[in-house]
Tab-separated table of C-alpha atoms in Angstrom:
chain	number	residue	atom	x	y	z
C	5	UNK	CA	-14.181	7.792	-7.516
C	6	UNK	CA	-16.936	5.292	-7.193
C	7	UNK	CA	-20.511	6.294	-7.300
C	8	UNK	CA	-22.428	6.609	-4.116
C	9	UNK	CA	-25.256	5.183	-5.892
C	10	UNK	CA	-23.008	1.506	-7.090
C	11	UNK	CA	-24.204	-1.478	-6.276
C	12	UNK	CA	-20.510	-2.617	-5.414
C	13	UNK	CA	-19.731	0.456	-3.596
C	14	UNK	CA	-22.927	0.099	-1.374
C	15	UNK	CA	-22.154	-3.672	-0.366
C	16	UNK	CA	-18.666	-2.941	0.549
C	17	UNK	CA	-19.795	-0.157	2.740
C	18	UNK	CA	-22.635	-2.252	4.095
C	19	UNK	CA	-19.634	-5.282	4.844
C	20	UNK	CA	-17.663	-2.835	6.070
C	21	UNK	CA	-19.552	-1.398	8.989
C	22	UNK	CA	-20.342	-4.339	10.505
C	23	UNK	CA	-18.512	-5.606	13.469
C	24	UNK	CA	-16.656	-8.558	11.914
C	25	UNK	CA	-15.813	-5.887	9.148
C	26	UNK	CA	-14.237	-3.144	11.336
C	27	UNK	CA	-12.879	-5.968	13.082
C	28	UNK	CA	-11.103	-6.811	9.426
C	29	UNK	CA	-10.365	-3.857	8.510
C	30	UNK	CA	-9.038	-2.514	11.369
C	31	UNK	CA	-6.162	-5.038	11.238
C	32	UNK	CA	-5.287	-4.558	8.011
C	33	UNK	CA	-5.569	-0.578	6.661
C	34	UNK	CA	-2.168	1.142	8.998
C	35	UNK	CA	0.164	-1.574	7.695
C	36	UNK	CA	-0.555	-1.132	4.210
C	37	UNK	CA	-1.013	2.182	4.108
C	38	UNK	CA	2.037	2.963	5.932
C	39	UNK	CA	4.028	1.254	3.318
C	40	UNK	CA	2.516	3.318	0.270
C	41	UNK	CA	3.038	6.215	2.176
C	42	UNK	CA	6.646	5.813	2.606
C	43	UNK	CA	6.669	4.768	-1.038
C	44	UNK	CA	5.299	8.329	-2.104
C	45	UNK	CA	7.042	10.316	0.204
C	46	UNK	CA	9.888	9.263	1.901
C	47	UNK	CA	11.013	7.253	-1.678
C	48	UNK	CA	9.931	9.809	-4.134
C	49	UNK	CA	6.973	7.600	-5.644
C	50	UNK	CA	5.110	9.797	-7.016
C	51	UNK	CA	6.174	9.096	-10.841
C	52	UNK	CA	7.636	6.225	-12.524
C	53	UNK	CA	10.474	7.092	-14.182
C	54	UNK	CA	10.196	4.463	-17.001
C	55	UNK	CA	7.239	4.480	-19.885
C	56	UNK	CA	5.270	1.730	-20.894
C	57	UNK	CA	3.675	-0.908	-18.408
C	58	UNK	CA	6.383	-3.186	-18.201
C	59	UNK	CA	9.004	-1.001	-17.677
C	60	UNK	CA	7.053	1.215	-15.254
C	61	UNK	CA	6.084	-2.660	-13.268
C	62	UNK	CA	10.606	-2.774	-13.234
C	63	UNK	CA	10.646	0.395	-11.572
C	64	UNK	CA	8.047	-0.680	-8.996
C	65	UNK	CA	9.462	-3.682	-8.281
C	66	UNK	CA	12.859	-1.892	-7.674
C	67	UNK	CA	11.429	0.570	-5.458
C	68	UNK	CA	10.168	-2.329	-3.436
C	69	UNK	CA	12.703	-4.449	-3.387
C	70	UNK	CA	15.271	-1.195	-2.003
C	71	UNK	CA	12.354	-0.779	0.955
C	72	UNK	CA	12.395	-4.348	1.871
C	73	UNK	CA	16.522	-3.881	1.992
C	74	UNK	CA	16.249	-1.102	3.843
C	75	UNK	CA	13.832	-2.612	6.335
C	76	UNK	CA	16.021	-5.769	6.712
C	77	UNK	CA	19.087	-3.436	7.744
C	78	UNK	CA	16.748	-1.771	10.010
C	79	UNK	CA	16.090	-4.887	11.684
C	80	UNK	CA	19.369	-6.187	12.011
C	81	UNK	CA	20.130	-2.861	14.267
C	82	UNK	CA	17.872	-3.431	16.180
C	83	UNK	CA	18.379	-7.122	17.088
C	84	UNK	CA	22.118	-6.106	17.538
């Protein structure tokens, strides 16, 4: 966790609470959350099942290449 006390953490906070940075923020935090969540949960994402970096970047990459797929069929129901 970042310190209270960081420089960085204080400016961010300080950027975020303005209006222009709720404004930003707000836009942005459901969509990408959303996505990690279903990553974790609904994927099993909560381990790689690879070791090393590269091979544990493979298995990311896979996992979010089979949610794109699986949005695209989604969509294609729907606009049916």
């Amino acid at each position: 966790m970042a310190s209270v006390s960081n420089p960085l953490t204080l400016k961010m906070r300080e950027k975020l609470s303005s209006a222009y940075g709720k404004t930003i923020y707000s836009r942005r935090f459901p969509s990408v959350e959303g996505v990690f969540g279903v990553m974790k949960s609904v994927r099993n994402g909560w381990q790689f099942f690879r070791r090393t970096l590269k091979k544990a970047q493979v298995d990311w990459a896979e996992r979010c290449i089979a949610h794109n797929i699986a949005k695209l069929i989604s969509f294609r129901r729907v606009n049916v």
